XYZ file of C-alpha atoms in Angstrom:
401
model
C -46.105 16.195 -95.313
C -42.591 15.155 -93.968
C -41.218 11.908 -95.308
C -38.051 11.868 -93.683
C -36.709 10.316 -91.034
C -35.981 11.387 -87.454
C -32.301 11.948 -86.251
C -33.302 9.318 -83.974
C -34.670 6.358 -86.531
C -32.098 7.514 -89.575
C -29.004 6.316 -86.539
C -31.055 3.163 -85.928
C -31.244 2.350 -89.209
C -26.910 3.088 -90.059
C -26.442 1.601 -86.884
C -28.472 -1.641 -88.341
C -27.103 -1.266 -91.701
C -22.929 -1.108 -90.230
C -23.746 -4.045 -87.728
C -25.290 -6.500 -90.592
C -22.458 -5.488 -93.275
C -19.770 -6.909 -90.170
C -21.256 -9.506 -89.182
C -23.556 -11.094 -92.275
C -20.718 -12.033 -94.294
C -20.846 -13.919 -97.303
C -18.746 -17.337 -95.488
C -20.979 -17.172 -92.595
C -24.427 -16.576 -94.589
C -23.120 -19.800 -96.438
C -22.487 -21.952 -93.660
C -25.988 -21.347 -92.112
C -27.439 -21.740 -95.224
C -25.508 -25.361 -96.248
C -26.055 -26.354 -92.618
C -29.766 -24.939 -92.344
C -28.055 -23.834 -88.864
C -30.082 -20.413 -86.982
C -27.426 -18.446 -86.311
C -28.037 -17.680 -82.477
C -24.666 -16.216 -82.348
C -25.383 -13.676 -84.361
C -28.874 -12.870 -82.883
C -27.293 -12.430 -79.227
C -25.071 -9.616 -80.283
C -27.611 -7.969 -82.333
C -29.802 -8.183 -79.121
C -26.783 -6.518 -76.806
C -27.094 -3.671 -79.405
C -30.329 -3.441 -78.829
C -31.977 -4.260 -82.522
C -33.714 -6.482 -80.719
C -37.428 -5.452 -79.282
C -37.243 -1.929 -80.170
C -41.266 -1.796 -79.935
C -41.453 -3.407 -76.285
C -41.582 -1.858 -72.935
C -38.402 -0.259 -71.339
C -39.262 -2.171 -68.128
C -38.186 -5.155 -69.640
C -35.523 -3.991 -71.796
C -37.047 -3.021 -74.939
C -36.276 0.001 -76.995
C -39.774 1.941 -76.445
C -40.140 2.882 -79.946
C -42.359 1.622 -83.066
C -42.968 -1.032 -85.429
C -41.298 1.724 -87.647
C -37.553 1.389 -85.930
C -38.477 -2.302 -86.376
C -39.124 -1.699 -89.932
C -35.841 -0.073 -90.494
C -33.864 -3.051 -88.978
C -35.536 -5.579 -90.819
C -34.611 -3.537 -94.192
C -31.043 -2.984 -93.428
C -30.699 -6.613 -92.027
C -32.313 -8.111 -94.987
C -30.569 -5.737 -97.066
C -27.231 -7.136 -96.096
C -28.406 -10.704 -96.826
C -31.687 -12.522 -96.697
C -30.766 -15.621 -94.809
C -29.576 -14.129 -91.895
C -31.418 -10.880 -92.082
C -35.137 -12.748 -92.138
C -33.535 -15.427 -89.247
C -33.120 -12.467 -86.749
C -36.400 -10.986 -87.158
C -38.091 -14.356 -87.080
C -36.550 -14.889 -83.866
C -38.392 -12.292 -82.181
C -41.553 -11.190 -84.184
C -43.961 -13.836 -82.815
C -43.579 -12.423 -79.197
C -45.235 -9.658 -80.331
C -48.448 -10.965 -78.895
C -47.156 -11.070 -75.359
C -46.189 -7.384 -76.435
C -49.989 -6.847 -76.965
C -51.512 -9.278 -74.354
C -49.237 -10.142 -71.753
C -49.829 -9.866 -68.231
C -46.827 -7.844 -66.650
C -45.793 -11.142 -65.114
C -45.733 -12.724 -68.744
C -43.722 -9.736 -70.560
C -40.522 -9.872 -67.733
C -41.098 -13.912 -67.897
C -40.760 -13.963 -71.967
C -40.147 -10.984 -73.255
C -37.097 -9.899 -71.059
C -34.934 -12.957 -71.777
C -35.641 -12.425 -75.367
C -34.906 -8.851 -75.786
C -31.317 -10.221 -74.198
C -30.707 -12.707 -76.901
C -31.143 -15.445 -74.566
C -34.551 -16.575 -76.019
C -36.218 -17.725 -79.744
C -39.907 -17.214 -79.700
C -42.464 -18.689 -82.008
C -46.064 -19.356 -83.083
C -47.956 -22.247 -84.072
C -51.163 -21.361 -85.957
C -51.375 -23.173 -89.419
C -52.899 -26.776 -88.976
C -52.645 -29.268 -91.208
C -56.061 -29.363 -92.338
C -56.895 -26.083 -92.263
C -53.817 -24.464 -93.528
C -54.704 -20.339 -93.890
C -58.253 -20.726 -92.583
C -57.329 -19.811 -88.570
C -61.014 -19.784 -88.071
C -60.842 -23.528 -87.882
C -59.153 -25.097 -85.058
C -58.859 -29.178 -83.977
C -55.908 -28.292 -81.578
C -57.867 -28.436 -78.426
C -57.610 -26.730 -75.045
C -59.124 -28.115 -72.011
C -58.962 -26.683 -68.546
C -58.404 -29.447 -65.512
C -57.917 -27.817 -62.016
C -54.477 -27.656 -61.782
C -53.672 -26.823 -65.687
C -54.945 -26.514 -69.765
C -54.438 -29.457 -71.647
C -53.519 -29.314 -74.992
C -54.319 -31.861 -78.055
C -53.469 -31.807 -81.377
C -50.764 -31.059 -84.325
C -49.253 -27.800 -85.954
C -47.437 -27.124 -88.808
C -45.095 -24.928 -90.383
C -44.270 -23.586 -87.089
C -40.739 -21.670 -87.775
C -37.785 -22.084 -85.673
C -39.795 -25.389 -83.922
C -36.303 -26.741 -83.211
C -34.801 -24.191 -81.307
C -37.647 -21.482 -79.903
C -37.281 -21.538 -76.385
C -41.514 -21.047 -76.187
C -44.266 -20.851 -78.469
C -47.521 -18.967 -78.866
C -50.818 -21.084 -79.753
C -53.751 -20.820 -80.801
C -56.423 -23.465 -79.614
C -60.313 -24.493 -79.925
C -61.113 -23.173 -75.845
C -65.121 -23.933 -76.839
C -66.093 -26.953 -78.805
C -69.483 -25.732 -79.947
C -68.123 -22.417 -80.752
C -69.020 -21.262 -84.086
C -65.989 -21.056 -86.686
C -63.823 -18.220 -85.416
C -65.202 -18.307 -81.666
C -63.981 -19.794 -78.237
C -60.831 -19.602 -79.271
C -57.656 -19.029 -76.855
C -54.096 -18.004 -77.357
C -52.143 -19.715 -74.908
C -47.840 -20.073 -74.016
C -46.141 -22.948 -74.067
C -42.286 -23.697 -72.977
C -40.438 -25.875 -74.516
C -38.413 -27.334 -71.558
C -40.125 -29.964 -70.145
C -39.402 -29.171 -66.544
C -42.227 -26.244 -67.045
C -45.055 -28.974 -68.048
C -47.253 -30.629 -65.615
C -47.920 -33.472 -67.939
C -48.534 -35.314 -71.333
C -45.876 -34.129 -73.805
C -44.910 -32.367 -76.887
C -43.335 -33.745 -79.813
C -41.240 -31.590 -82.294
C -40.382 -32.784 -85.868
C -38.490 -30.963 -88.315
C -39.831 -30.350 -91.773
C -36.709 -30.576 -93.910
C -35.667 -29.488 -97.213
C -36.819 -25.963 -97.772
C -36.797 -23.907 -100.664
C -35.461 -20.936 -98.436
C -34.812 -19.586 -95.328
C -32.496 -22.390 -94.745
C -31.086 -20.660 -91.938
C -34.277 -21.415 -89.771
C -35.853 -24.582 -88.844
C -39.957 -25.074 -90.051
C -41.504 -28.564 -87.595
C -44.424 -29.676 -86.981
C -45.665 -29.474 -83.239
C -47.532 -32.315 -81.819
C -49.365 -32.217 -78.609
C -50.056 -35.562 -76.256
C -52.195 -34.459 -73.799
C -49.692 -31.602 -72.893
C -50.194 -29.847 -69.356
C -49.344 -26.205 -69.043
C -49.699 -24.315 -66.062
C -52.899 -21.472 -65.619
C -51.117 -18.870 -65.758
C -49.653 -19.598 -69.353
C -53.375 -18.447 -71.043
C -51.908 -15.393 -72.784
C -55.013 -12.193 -73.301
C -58.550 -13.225 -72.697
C -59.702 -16.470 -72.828
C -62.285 -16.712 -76.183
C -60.501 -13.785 -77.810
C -57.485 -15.821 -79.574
C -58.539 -15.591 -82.897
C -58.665 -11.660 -82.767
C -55.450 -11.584 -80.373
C -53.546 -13.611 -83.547
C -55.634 -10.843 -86.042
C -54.119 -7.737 -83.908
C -50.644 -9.234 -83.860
C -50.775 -9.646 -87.737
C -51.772 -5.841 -88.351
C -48.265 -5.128 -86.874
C -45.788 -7.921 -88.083
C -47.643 -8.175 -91.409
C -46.068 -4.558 -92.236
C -42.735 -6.094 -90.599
C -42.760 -8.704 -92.605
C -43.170 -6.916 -95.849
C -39.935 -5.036 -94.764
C -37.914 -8.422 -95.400
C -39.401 -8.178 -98.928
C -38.287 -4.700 -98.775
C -34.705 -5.371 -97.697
C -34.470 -8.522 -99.880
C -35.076 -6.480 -103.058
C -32.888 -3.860 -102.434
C -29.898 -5.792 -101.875
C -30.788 -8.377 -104.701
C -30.784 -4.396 -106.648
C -27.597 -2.985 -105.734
C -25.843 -6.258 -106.612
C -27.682 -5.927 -110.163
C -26.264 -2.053 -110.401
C -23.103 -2.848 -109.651
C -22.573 -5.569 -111.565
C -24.373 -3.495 -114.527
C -22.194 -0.885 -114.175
C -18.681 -3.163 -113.651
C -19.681 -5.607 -116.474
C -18.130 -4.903 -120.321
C -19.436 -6.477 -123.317
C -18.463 -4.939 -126.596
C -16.421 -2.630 -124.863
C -18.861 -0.389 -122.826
C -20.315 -1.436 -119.675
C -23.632 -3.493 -119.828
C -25.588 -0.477 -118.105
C -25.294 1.448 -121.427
C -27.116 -1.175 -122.699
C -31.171 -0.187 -123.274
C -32.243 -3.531 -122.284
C -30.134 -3.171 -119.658
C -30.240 -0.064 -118.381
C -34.346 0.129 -118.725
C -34.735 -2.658 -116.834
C -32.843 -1.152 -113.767
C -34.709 1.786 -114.467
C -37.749 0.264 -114.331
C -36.945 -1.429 -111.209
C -35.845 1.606 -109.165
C -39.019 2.873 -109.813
C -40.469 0.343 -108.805
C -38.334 -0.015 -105.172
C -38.917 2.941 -104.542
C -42.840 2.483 -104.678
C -42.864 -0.552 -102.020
C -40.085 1.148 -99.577
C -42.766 4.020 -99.577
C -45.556 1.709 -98.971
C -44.035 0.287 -96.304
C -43.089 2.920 -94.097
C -46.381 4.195 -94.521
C -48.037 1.240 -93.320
C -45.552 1.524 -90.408
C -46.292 5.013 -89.831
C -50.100 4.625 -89.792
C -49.508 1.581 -87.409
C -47.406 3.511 -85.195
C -49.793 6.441 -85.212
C -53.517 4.648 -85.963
C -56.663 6.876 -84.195
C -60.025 5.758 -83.454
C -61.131 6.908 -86.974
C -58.247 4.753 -88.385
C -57.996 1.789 -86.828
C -61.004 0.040 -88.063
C -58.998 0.783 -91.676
C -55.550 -0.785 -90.602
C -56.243 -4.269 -91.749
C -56.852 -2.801 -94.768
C -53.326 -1.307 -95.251
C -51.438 -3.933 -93.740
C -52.724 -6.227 -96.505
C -52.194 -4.218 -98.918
C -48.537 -4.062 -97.836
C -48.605 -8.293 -97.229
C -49.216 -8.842 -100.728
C -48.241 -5.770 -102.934
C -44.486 -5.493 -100.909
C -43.865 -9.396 -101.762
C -44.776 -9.692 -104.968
C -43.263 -6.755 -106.530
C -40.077 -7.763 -104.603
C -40.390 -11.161 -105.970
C -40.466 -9.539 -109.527
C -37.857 -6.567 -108.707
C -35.497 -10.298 -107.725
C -35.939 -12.220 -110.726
C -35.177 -9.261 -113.005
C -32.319 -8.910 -111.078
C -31.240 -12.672 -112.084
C -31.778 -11.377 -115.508
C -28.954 -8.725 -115.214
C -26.680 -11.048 -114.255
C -27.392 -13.276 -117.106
C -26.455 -17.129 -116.770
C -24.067 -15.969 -113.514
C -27.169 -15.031 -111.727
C -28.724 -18.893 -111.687
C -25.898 -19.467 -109.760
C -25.248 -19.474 -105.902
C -22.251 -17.134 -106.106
C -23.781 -14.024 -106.776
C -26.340 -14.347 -104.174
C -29.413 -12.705 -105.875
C -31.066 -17.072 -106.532
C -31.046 -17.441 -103.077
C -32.536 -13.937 -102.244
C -35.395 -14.838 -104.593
C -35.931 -18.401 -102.725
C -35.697 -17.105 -99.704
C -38.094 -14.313 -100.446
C -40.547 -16.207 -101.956
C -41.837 -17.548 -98.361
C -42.778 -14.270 -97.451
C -46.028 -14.512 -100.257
C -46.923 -17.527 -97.941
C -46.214 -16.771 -94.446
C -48.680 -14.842 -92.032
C -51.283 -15.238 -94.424
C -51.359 -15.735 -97.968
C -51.698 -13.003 -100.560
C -54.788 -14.627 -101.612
C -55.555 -13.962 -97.750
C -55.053 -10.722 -98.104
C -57.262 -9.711 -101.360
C -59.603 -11.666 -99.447
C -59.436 -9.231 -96.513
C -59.249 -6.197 -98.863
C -62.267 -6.952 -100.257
C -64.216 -7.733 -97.147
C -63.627 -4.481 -95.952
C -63.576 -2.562 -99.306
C -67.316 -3.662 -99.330
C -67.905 -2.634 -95.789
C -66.053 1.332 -96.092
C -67.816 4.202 -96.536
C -67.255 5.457 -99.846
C -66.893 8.963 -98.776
C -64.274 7.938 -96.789
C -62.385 5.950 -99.605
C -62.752 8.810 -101.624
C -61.100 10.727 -98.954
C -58.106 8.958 -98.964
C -57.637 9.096 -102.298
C -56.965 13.282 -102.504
């Protein structure tokens, strides 16, 4: 066993950490947040440094590595402040299914200009009346000679104002059973790349969190894309969307990760810089328990996390079948203890931590998306339990020594 990190990942991850501290500042995380405003500026320079695509091909500029280096960047950048640090990796995580599925044509099309900065991706799954059930779909795709069609509405698809394309997922078969015919497909959103109907965008305002990306709703009219926009086999959307979320699911967890320990070393500090009755509050047990207790507790999910990275990065043909299993674990276990690990934090800081200036109420509102997002965490028990019934239990017991 060898937990620690290669020369390699632990200059990635100071590299990340140094780049967020310089450029995440508290003015700037304010002004994106007042003016729910994505901070692209930002994003392009972290993409010049290369943070951005460390998982995708060299050919088209990508780092070459794992969803572990992406793991570490998302920590450190959500670390340094949640806002900002979930924005950047927002930006970029959907693409991950042209990562898996592209054509080569599709990766240098998509993926290079977004690896430069240039480029916001995103993906439109949740419908309105189907919400986490992706095995329903009344977004339609039809295929005319010269084109697909698309018909229908999305929701909750983040950074709909600005992504420069989106990934979705559409009913390809109409008599398909639930789950079946379906078809991942790309869509730009300049108008000069459609060959008909249109596509209407409307922003979903007043979030809880991530203020510093914009959530719309994505309406299609009879909206013409070219053939060659049908992104992985056509009928195999549904599991193209399932094998994108067994990577960014663990990804995503590592906002929750980076969330918590920054809400934490605010808490410390302050613990250890606030007097009351002439000793710092830290000495105090219901204090200094509670930080305890927390620590602990970090350290359990950072652990978690990098495993789930590490099997990801390293699955077999004996393990794979069991990766859905561990990214959901990681999808709702990493969230909600972060969620708790937050609001005790906003318990250190007594009434001052209700309050915008210390930061740690807006880490807990931001992080409290990330329960939601990519699938519920009833989703995931749901999926743990599928194929907890399913596993050998020789093999569970196996993993258990």
């Amino acid at each position: 066993m060898d937990f620690s990190l290669t020369r390699e990942q632990a200059d990635i991850k100071r590299a990340a950490a140094e780049f967020a501290r310089a450029e995440f500042t508290p003015e700037v995380a304010q002004e994106c947040e007042s003016n729910h405003r994505f901070p692209r500026e930002i994003f392009e320079k972290a993409a010049k440094l290369g943070f951005i695509g460390l998982d995708y091909p060299e050919e088209i500029g990508g780092g070459g590595l794992g969803v572990t280096e992406n793991v570490l960047v998302v920590e450190e950048f959500c670390k340094a402040d949640s806002g900002i640090g979930m924005a950047m990796h927002l930006a970029y995580v959907p693409s991950k299914v042209v990562k898996l599925f592209g054509t080569p044509e599709q990766r240098k099309k998509f993926l290079a200009p977004l690896v430069r900065g240039d480029w916001v991706a995103a993906i439109s799954l949740t419908e309105p009346n189907h919400g986490s059930d992706l095995t329903s779909m009344e977004t339609s795709l039809e295929e005319e000679d010269d084109g697909f069609v698309l018909n229908g509405t999305k929701i909750f698809t983040t950074n709909a104002a600005y992504a420069d394309f989106f990934v979705v997922l559409a009913q390809d078969e109409k008599e398909a059973p639930p789950g079946k015919g379906m078809t991942t497909i790309l869509v730009e959103s300049n108008p000069s790349s459609w060959l008909g109907g249109k596509l209407e965008i409307n922003e979903i305002p007043h979030k809880m969190g991530i203020r510093t990306t914009s959530s719309g709703e994505l309406v299609f009219h009879g909206l013409k894309v070219p053939k060659e926009n049908i992104l992985g086999e056509r009928g195999r959307g549904l599991l193209n969307v399932l094998d994108f979320l067994d990577e960014s699911r663990i990804e995503i967890a590592a906002q929750a990760l980076g969330n918590a320990e920054g809400a934490y070393l605010k808490a410390l500090n302050h613990a250890r810089q606030r007097t009351q009755f002439g000793k710092p509050i830290i000495d105090f047990q219901g204090i200094g328990h509670r930080l305890g207790r927390l620590w602990s507790h970090l350290q359990s999910v950072k652990w978690l996390t990098y495993y789930a990275a590490w099997q990801c990065d390293h699955k077999t043909e004996h393990t794979s079948g069991t990766l859905p299993l561990i990214t959901s674990m990681v999808k709702h276990h990493v969230p909600e203890t972060a969620k708790m690990i937050i609001d005790e934090t906003i318990t250190v800081f007594g009434g001052y931590g209700y309050f915008l200036e210390q930061e740690v109420e807006r880490r807990y509102r931001d992080n409290r998306i990330i329960e939601i997002y990519e699938g519920t965490v009833e989703v995931q028990l749901n999926n743990m339990v599928r194929i907890l019934k399913k596993l050998n239990l020789d093999f569970i017991q196996s993993t258990l020594i």
